[in-house]
Amino acid sequence: MVSGGADPSVHLWDLETRGAELDHIHRPIASIHKGSHDDAHTHAITSVSIYPFDPTPSTILTTGHDGSLKLSALEPGAIMPMHTFRLDCTPYSHSMSSHPGSTLLIAVGTSEKAVRLLDLRSGLCTHGLPGHSSAVLSVAWAPHRPHILASASADNRVILFDVRRGGHNSAIATLDMDDAVGLVHPQSAPASYQSRAAYSPHARAHNGAVTGVRWTSTGTHLVTAGQDARIRVWDASTGANTLVHFGPRVRNGVSSHLAERAPLIVPRGLTAAGQETLLWPNFNEHDDRGEIFMFELREGTFIKRLKVPGLMAGRQQIRGRSNALSAARINSLVWRGNGSSGEGLEMFSAHGDGTIRAWVSREPEGEPDEAEEAEQADRKRKRDVLDEIYQGFITTPV
């Protein structure tokens, strides 16, 4: 695993060192920071990824507030910068397609209105994809079509691009939160019915900045998160809002600090229920509580809540320090299947206090979930009351 921080360092971690231990502290096996290499990032890291086509991970991509995207080689005990793309703007996120037919283009969402495309083969910025009217916070390549890119922006919009086209013609579709039908002709519609245009400059995906966009593993659906405290699921073939409702638990507050905040999607088959699962770390600028909510993706059914242990409740946790630098602030989530001890799903969360926490799924091995633990505690309390009454009877003199 690779991580990047605000310090601004980049660390490489060997996740296999934990084994079956739960009380384990990982140590980085390689690091780079501005004091160790002249070509390292000089400002906070905004996104990291691993080059998807290496047989074993040997190249990483990172972006930072220094206005650059860097390619670095993973060497024994070291991270070595190889090439720097100068963007002259703030990059918030980047994405590279893992499709075998990939064009080897890196898409970058930046403080500029256009998505930037960087060509790994030439080492140059090829062109931009215009369409947004504000900063682009999140980008994601379609897993099944290597030329299709989705972007999410602070202008409340989500645009789908075909990178084979140039200029404004590259924007081929927008997502409209008011469209639950999509670009198809409903069977019950009259002959005069006309579906909306695929692309509209007026379509809005959220009533607030769209902070994240992700595809499901098969490419059948898109998932977006907005600062209107909504997560939406879209039919990728029609563009229809599927109207999945995740309930009032979701928080994604407005912030003066622009950043990508996207849901984590776990493919079908990696969880016990055998369903596509969505995990969302709640974000509230002034009242983060270290909460991660797990939902069933297609129906929005609440599965469970994960909470960072040891946090004080309410606003007491942020007295005297910035909430952005607390353990309650969760900036990012990643997962991997079949963790180091074969537990199934293993998840990692990055926190504002500079820590990374590991979460493992142990329910298949019989560990009780939150509801079961509450029920067991209630039963124990009732047993204790009955035992106290019984002891009172047998010790009271007649």
Protein backbone atom coordinates (compact mmCIF):
# COMPACT_ATOMS: atom_id res chain seq x y z
CA MET A 1 0.00 0.00 0.00
CA VAL A 2 1.12 3.57 -0.74
CA SER A 3 0.10 6.60 1.31
CA GLY A 4 0.67 10.33 1.00
CA GLY A 5 0.44 12.97 3.70
CA ALA A 6 0.25 16.70 4.27
CA ASP A 7 3.85 16.74 5.59
CA PRO A 8 4.32 16.02 2.43
CA SER A 9 5.76 12.51 2.58
CA VAL A 10 4.99 9.34 0.63
CA HIS A 11 5.30 5.94 2.34
CA LEU A 12 5.28 2.35 1.08
CA TRP A 13 3.82 -0.33 3.40
CA ASP A 14 4.11 -4.11 3.42
CA LEU A 15 0.68 -5.29 4.55
CA GLU A 16 1.73 -8.93 4.85
CA THR A 17 3.77 -8.28 8.00
CA ARG A 18 0.70 -8.36 10.24
CA GLY A 19 -0.23 -12.01 9.89
CA ALA A 20 -3.12 -12.96 12.17
CA GLU A 21 -2.24 -10.36 14.81
CA LEU A 22 -4.85 -7.70 15.45
CA ASP A 23 -2.69 -5.57 17.74
CA HIS A 24 -0.01 -4.79 15.15
CA ILE A 25 1.74 -1.57 14.19
CA HIS A 26 2.92 -1.36 10.57
CA ARG A 27 6.17 0.42 9.74
CA PRO A 28 6.91 1.86 6.28
CA ILE A 29 9.44 -0.09 4.26
CA ALA A 30 10.29 2.91 2.05
CA SER A 31 9.66 6.66 2.24
CA ILE A 32 10.35 9.91 0.45
CA HIS A 33 9.89 13.52 1.55
CA LYS A 34 11.16 16.95 0.56
CA GLY A 35 14.10 16.64 2.94
CA SER A 36 15.29 13.35 1.48
CA HIS A 37 15.16 14.07 -2.28
CA ASP A 38 15.30 17.25 -4.36
CA ASP A 39 12.54 16.03 -6.70
CA ALA A 40 10.07 15.06 -3.98
CA HIS A 41 6.78 16.90 -3.51
CA THR A 42 7.11 20.18 -1.63
CA HIS A 43 3.45 20.60 -0.60
CA ALA A 44 0.69 18.34 0.71
CA ILE A 45 -0.13 15.19 -1.27
CA THR A 46 -3.64 15.14 -2.77
CA SER A 47 -3.84 11.69 -4.43
CA VAL A 48 -1.81 8.50 -4.87
CA SER A 49 -2.14 5.40 -7.04
CA ILE A 50 -0.14 2.40 -8.25
CA TYR A 51 0.58 1.93 -11.96
CA PRO A 52 -1.84 -0.86 -12.90
CA PHE A 53 0.18 -2.71 -15.55
CA ASP A 54 3.28 -3.78 -13.61
CA PRO A 55 3.36 -7.55 -12.84
CA THR A 56 4.42 -6.54 -9.34
CA PRO A 57 3.92 -2.97 -8.10
CA SER A 58 6.99 -0.98 -9.11
CA THR A 59 5.69 2.46 -10.15
CA ILE A 60 3.46 4.93 -8.33
CA LEU A 61 1.72 8.16 -9.30
CA THR A 62 1.24 11.06 -6.87
CA THR A 63 -0.20 14.57 -7.06
CA GLY A 64 0.34 17.45 -4.66
CA HIS A 65 -0.50 21.06 -3.87
CA ASP A 66 2.83 21.98 -5.44
CA GLY A 67 1.01 21.75 -8.80
CA SER A 68 2.61 18.56 -10.07
CA LEU A 69 2.01 14.90 -10.82
CA LYS A 70 5.04 12.68 -10.23
CA LEU A 71 5.94 9.18 -11.39
CA SER A 72 8.20 7.37 -8.94
CA ALA A 73 9.89 3.96 -8.98
CA LEU A 74 9.61 1.57 -6.05
CA GLU A 75 13.08 0.23 -5.33
CA PRO A 76 14.28 -1.93 -2.41
CA GLY A 77 13.99 0.37 0.57
CA ALA A 78 13.51 3.52 -1.51
CA ILE A 79 11.04 5.57 -3.57
CA MET A 80 12.77 7.33 -6.47
CA PRO A 81 11.11 10.11 -8.56
CA MET A 82 11.44 9.47 -12.31
CA HIS A 83 9.36 12.13 -14.06
CA THR A 84 7.37 15.23 -13.12
CA PHE A 85 4.40 16.71 -14.98
CA ARG A 86 4.16 20.44 -14.20
CA LEU A 87 0.48 21.38 -14.15
CA ASP A 88 0.62 25.03 -12.98
CA CYS A 89 -2.59 24.49 -11.03
CA THR A 90 -3.77 22.45 -8.04
CA PRO A 91 -4.50 18.77 -8.81
CA TYR A 92 -7.18 17.26 -6.57
CA SER A 93 -7.31 13.74 -7.99
CA HIS A 94 -6.06 11.56 -10.82
CA SER A 95 -7.08 8.32 -12.49
CA MET A 96 -5.48 5.84 -14.86
CA SER A 97 -7.46 3.11 -16.60
CA SER A 98 -6.57 -0.51 -15.80
CA HIS A 99 -8.37 -1.76 -18.94
CA PRO A 100 -6.09 -3.85 -21.24
CA GLY A 101 -6.94 -1.46 -24.07
CA SER A 102 -5.95 1.60 -22.06
CA THR A 103 -4.56 4.57 -23.96
CA LEU A 104 -2.02 5.13 -21.12
CA LEU A 105 -3.52 8.54 -20.43
CA ILE A 106 -3.66 9.92 -16.90
CA ALA A 107 -6.74 12.03 -16.22
CA VAL A 108 -6.26 14.77 -13.63
CA GLY A 109 -8.97 16.81 -11.92
CA THR A 110 -7.61 20.24 -11.07
CA SER A 111 -8.49 23.74 -9.91
CA GLU A 112 -8.88 24.60 -13.59
CA LYS A 113 -12.23 24.01 -15.28
CA ALA A 114 -10.91 21.45 -17.78
CA VAL A 115 -9.83 17.88 -17.03
CA ARG A 116 -6.14 17.51 -17.89
CA LEU A 117 -4.88 14.50 -19.85
CA LEU A 118 -1.23 13.42 -19.46
CA ASP A 119 0.41 10.97 -21.87
CA LEU A 120 2.79 8.50 -20.24
CA ARG A 121 4.39 7.58 -23.56
CA SER A 122 5.46 11.12 -24.44
CA GLY A 123 5.70 12.52 -20.93
CA LEU A 124 3.62 15.52 -22.01
CA CYS A 125 0.22 17.01 -21.35
CA THR A 126 -1.82 16.21 -24.46
CA HIS A 127 -4.98 18.29 -24.13
CA GLY A 128 -7.82 19.28 -21.83
CA LEU A 129 -11.45 18.22 -21.68
CA PRO A 130 -13.63 21.36 -21.35
CA GLY A 131 -17.17 21.35 -20.01
CA HIS A 132 -17.10 22.22 -16.31
CA SER A 133 -17.43 25.76 -14.95
CA SER A 134 -15.52 25.17 -11.70
CA ALA A 135 -12.79 23.01 -10.18
CA VAL A 136 -12.82 19.29 -11.04
CA LEU A 137 -12.55 17.33 -7.78
CA SER A 138 -12.79 13.70 -8.92
CA VAL A 139 -12.19 11.67 -12.09
CA ALA A 140 -12.68 7.97 -12.89
CA TRP A 141 -12.16 5.89 -16.04
CA ALA A 142 -14.87 3.42 -17.01
CA PRO A 143 -13.66 -0.13 -16.25
CA HIS A 144 -15.25 -1.58 -19.40
CA ARG A 145 -14.60 1.19 -21.95
CA PRO A 146 -11.05 2.59 -21.95
CA HIS A 147 -12.02 5.82 -23.73
CA ILE A 148 -14.83 6.89 -21.37
CA LEU A 149 -14.06 9.13 -18.40
CA ALA A 150 -16.39 10.45 -15.68
CA SER A 151 -15.64 13.70 -13.87
CA ALA A 152 -17.19 15.39 -10.82
CA SER A 153 -16.94 19.11 -10.17
CA ALA A 154 -17.64 21.89 -7.69
CA ASP A 155 -20.17 23.17 -10.26
CA ASN A 156 -22.61 20.43 -9.06
CA ARG A 157 -22.18 18.50 -12.31
CA VAL A 158 -20.97 15.09 -13.47
CA ILE A 159 -19.83 14.86 -17.10
CA LEU A 160 -18.93 11.79 -19.16
CA PHE A 161 -16.22 12.33 -21.76
CA ASP A 162 -15.07 10.35 -24.79
CA VAL A 163 -11.36 11.17 -24.97
CA ARG A 164 -11.18 10.15 -28.64
CA ARG A 165 -13.03 13.36 -29.46
CA GLY A 166 -11.55 16.82 -29.26
CA GLY A 167 -12.63 20.10 -27.69
CA HIS A 168 -16.20 20.57 -26.52
CA ASN A 169 -17.27 17.53 -28.56
CA SER A 170 -15.54 15.30 -26.00
CA ALA A 171 -18.34 15.88 -23.45
CA ILE A 172 -20.92 13.27 -24.46
CA ALA A 173 -23.30 13.08 -21.48
CA THR A 174 -24.28 14.66 -18.18
CA LEU A 175 -26.08 13.18 -15.18
CA ASP A 176 -29.36 14.83 -14.13
CA MET A 177 -30.63 14.17 -10.60
CA ASP A 178 -34.21 14.89 -11.75
CA ASP A 179 -34.10 12.20 -14.46
CA ALA A 180 -35.21 8.79 -13.18
CA VAL A 181 -35.95 7.49 -16.71
CA GLY A 182 -32.75 8.07 -18.64
CA LEU A 183 -32.08 8.07 -22.35
CA VAL A 184 -34.60 5.37 -23.18
CA HIS A 185 -38.19 5.42 -24.41
CA PRO A 186 -40.47 4.18 -21.61
CA GLN A 187 -42.90 1.49 -22.76
CA SER A 188 -45.82 3.42 -21.28
CA ALA A 189 -44.84 6.72 -22.90
CA PRO A 190 -46.92 8.19 -25.76
CA ALA A 191 -45.57 8.18 -29.30
CA SER A 192 -44.78 11.89 -29.02
CA TYR A 193 -42.44 11.34 -26.04
CA GLN A 194 -38.89 12.63 -26.48
CA SER A 195 -36.12 11.79 -24.05
CA ARG A 196 -33.74 14.50 -22.88
CA ALA A 197 -30.51 15.24 -24.69
CA ALA A 198 -27.57 13.15 -23.49
CA TYR A 199 -25.52 16.27 -22.79
CA SER A 200 -26.98 19.39 -21.24
CA PRO A 201 -25.05 22.30 -19.72
CA HIS A 202 -27.96 22.79 -17.31
CA ALA A 203 -28.12 19.26 -15.86
CA ARG A 204 -27.11 18.96 -12.20
CA ALA A 205 -26.16 15.73 -10.45
CA HIS A 206 -26.33 17.24 -6.94
CA ASN A 207 -27.51 20.36 -5.12
CA GLY A 208 -23.94 21.06 -4.10
CA ALA A 209 -20.37 20.42 -5.17
CA VAL A 210 -19.83 16.84 -6.36
CA THR A 211 -16.83 15.60 -4.39
CA GLY A 212 -16.53 12.05 -5.72
CA VAL A 213 -17.41 9.78 -8.64
CA ARG A 214 -16.80 6.03 -8.89
CA TRP A 215 -17.79 3.19 -11.24
CA THR A 216 -18.91 -0.20 -10.05
CA SER A 217 -16.46 -2.98 -10.94
CA THR A 218 -18.50 -4.10 -13.97
CA GLY A 219 -19.20 -0.58 -15.22
CA THR A 220 -22.97 -0.95 -15.03
CA HIS A 221 -23.45 1.85 -12.50
CA LEU A 222 -21.89 5.11 -11.38
CA VAL A 223 -21.89 6.32 -7.78
CA THR A 224 -21.51 10.00 -6.87
CA ALA A 225 -21.24 11.93 -3.60
CA GLY A 226 -22.19 15.58 -3.17
CA GLN A 227 -22.09 18.30 -0.56
CA ASP A 228 -25.89 18.14 -0.45
CA ALA A 229 -25.32 15.14 1.88
CA ARG A 230 -26.48 12.74 -0.82
CA ILE A 231 -24.96 9.66 -2.41
CA ARG A 232 -26.56 8.79 -5.74
CA VAL A 233 -26.43 5.63 -7.86
CA TRP A 234 -26.83 5.98 -11.63
CA ASP A 235 -27.56 3.50 -14.40
CA ALA A 236 -24.49 3.91 -16.63
CA SER A 237 -26.26 2.65 -19.77
CA THR A 238 -29.11 5.18 -19.62
CA GLY A 239 -27.89 7.91 -17.26
CA ALA A 240 -30.96 7.46 -15.06
CA ASN A 241 -30.92 8.31 -11.37
CA THR A 242 -31.90 4.99 -9.77
CA LEU A 243 -33.28 6.87 -6.73
CA VAL A 244 -31.43 4.69 -4.21
CA HIS A 245 -31.77 6.37 -0.82
CA PHE A 246 -29.09 5.84 1.83
CA GLY A 247 -31.02 7.55 4.62
CA PRO A 248 -30.27 10.46 6.96
CA ARG A 249 -26.97 9.09 8.26
CA VAL A 250 -24.89 10.42 5.33
CA ARG A 251 -22.90 13.60 6.01
CA ASN A 252 -20.73 15.44 3.47
CA GLY A 253 -20.60 19.01 4.69
CA VAL A 254 -19.58 22.11 2.79
CA SER A 255 -15.92 22.95 3.31
CA SER A 256 -13.71 25.86 2.32
CA HIS A 257 -10.96 23.30 1.66
CA LEU A 258 -11.62 21.63 -1.70
CA ALA A 259 -10.76 17.93 -1.82
CA GLU A 260 -11.94 14.69 -3.36
CA ARG A 261 -14.32 12.77 -1.07
CA ALA A 262 -15.55 9.64 -2.77
CA PRO A 263 -17.35 6.50 -1.60
CA LEU A 264 -15.50 3.19 -1.43
CA ILE A 265 -17.16 0.46 -3.49
CA VAL A 266 -16.41 -3.17 -2.67
CA PRO A 267 -17.26 -5.58 -5.53
CA ARG A 268 -19.76 -8.39 -5.17
CA GLY A 269 -18.36 -11.57 -3.61
CA LEU A 270 -15.84 -9.99 -1.23
CA THR A 271 -18.32 -9.53 1.59
CA ALA A 272 -20.23 -12.18 3.49
CA ALA A 273 -23.56 -11.22 1.94
CA GLY A 274 -22.19 -11.58 -1.60
CA GLN A 275 -23.44 -8.16 -2.64
CA GLU A 276 -21.95 -4.91 -3.87
CA THR A 277 -21.17 -2.84 -0.79
CA LEU A 278 -20.64 0.88 -0.37
CA LEU A 279 -18.65 2.39 2.48
CA TRP A 280 -18.86 6.07 3.29
CA PRO A 281 -16.74 8.03 5.83
CA ASN A 282 -18.93 10.82 7.16
CA PHE A 283 -17.51 14.33 6.82
CA ASN A 284 -18.60 17.37 8.81
CA GLU A 285 -16.27 20.35 8.89
CA HIS A 286 -16.86 21.09 12.60
CA ASP A 287 -18.18 17.83 14.04
CA ASP A 288 -16.44 14.77 12.60
CA ARG A 289 -17.13 11.66 14.68
CA GLY A 290 -14.92 9.01 13.10
CA GLU A 291 -17.85 7.15 11.55
CA ILE A 292 -17.85 4.86 8.53
CA PHE A 293 -21.21 3.61 7.29
CA MET A 294 -21.67 0.43 5.27
CA PHE A 295 -24.60 0.13 2.85
CA GLU A 296 -25.87 -2.32 0.27
CA LEU A 297 -25.21 -0.48 -2.99
CA ARG A 298 -28.27 -1.29 -5.12
CA GLU A 299 -30.95 -0.89 -2.43
CA GLY A 300 -29.30 1.54 0.00
CA THR A 301 -29.91 -0.85 2.90
CA PHE A 302 -27.92 0.05 6.00
CA ILE A 303 -25.60 -2.80 7.03
CA LYS A 304 -23.50 -1.49 9.90
CA ARG A 305 -21.61 1.43 11.39
CA LEU A 306 -17.88 1.37 12.05
CA LYS A 307 -16.52 3.85 14.57
CA VAL A 308 -12.96 4.83 15.42
CA PRO A 309 -12.40 3.65 19.02
CA GLY A 310 -11.45 5.99 21.83
CA LEU A 311 -13.02 9.20 20.50
CA MET A 312 -14.90 11.58 22.78
CA ALA A 313 -18.48 12.28 21.84
CA GLY A 314 -19.71 15.52 20.33
CA ARG A 315 -17.73 18.72 20.17
CA GLN A 316 -15.57 17.85 23.19
CA GLN A 317 -13.27 15.96 20.85
CA ILE A 318 -12.19 19.12 18.99
CA ARG A 319 -11.61 21.58 21.82
CA GLY A 320 -8.21 23.18 21.54
CA ARG A 321 -7.29 21.65 18.19
CA SER A 322 -8.33 21.70 14.58
CA ASN A 323 -10.91 19.09 13.64
CA ALA A 324 -9.00 18.55 10.40
CA LEU A 325 -6.06 17.21 12.42
CA SER A 326 -8.03 14.80 14.59
CA ALA A 327 -8.49 11.04 14.40
CA ALA A 328 -12.19 11.72 13.82
CA ARG A 329 -11.46 13.18 10.37
CA ILE A 330 -11.36 10.35 7.81
CA ASN A 331 -9.86 11.54 4.53
CA SER A 332 -9.80 8.34 2.47
CA LEU A 333 -10.67 4.62 2.41
CA VAL A 334 -9.13 1.72 0.48
CA TRP A 335 -9.77 -2.03 0.59
CA ARG A 336 -8.16 -5.30 -0.35
CA GLY A 337 -9.66 -8.76 -0.48
CA ASN A 338 -8.45 -11.79 1.50
CA GLY A 339 -6.26 -9.93 3.98
CA SER A 340 -3.01 -11.12 5.45
CA SER A 341 -4.64 -13.77 7.63
CA GLY A 342 -7.35 -14.75 5.16
CA GLU A 343 -10.08 -12.79 6.95
CA GLY A 344 -11.89 -11.74 3.79
CA LEU A 345 -12.21 -7.98 3.46
CA GLU A 346 -9.50 -5.73 4.87
CA MET A 347 -9.97 -1.96 4.83
CA PHE A 348 -7.68 0.95 5.62
CA SER A 349 -8.74 4.45 6.66
CA ALA A 350 -6.55 7.58 6.55
CA HIS A 351 -7.09 10.08 9.37
CA GLY A 352 -6.43 13.74 10.02
CA ASP A 353 -4.03 13.00 12.87
CA GLY A 354 -1.63 11.26 10.47
CA THR A 355 -2.60 7.70 11.35
CA ILE A 356 -3.81 4.89 9.09
CA ARG A 357 -6.10 2.34 10.70
CA ALA A 358 -6.70 -1.22 9.52
CA TRP A 359 -10.14 -2.83 9.75
CA VAL A 360 -10.73 -6.55 9.25
CA SER A 361 -13.95 -8.46 8.73
CA ARG A 362 -14.30 -11.22 11.30
CA GLU A 363 -18.00 -11.97 11.32
CA PRO A 364 -17.57 -15.15 9.22
CA GLU A 365 -15.41 -16.49 12.06
CA GLY A 366 -18.15 -15.86 14.59
CA GLU A 367 -17.32 -12.43 15.97
CA PRO A 368 -20.60 -10.65 16.92
CA ASP A 369 -21.59 -7.48 15.15
CA GLU A 370 -22.64 -4.24 16.87
CA ALA A 371 -26.29 -5.28 17.31
CA GLU A 372 -25.33 -8.67 18.74
CA GLU A 373 -22.93 -7.06 21.21
CA ALA A 374 -25.69 -4.71 22.42
CA GLU A 375 -28.08 -7.65 22.82
CA GLN A 376 -25.48 -9.62 24.79
CA ALA A 377 -24.85 -6.63 27.07
CA ASP A 378 -28.60 -6.29 27.70
CA ARG A 379 -28.89 -9.98 28.55
CA LYS A 380 -25.95 -9.73 30.97
CA ARG A 381 -27.54 -6.73 32.68
CA LYS A 382 -30.81 -8.64 33.16
CA ARG A 383 -28.94 -11.68 34.51
CA ASP A 384 -27.10 -9.46 36.98
CA VAL A 385 -30.40 -7.96 38.19
CA LEU A 386 -31.96 -11.41 38.67
CA ASP A 387 -28.84 -12.64 40.45
CA GLU A 388 -28.97 -9.64 42.80
CA ILE A 389 -32.64 -10.34 43.61
CA TYR A 390 -31.89 -14.02 44.21
CA GLN A 391 -28.97 -13.20 46.50
CA GLY A 392 -31.26 -10.85 48.42
CA PHE A 393 -33.76 -13.63 49.02
CA ILE A 394 -31.26 -16.19 50.28
CA THR A 395 -29.35 -13.79 52.54
CA THR A 396 -32.35 -12.06 54.16
CA PRO A 397 -33.00 -13.57 57.68
CA VAL A 398 -36.49 -14.99 58.33
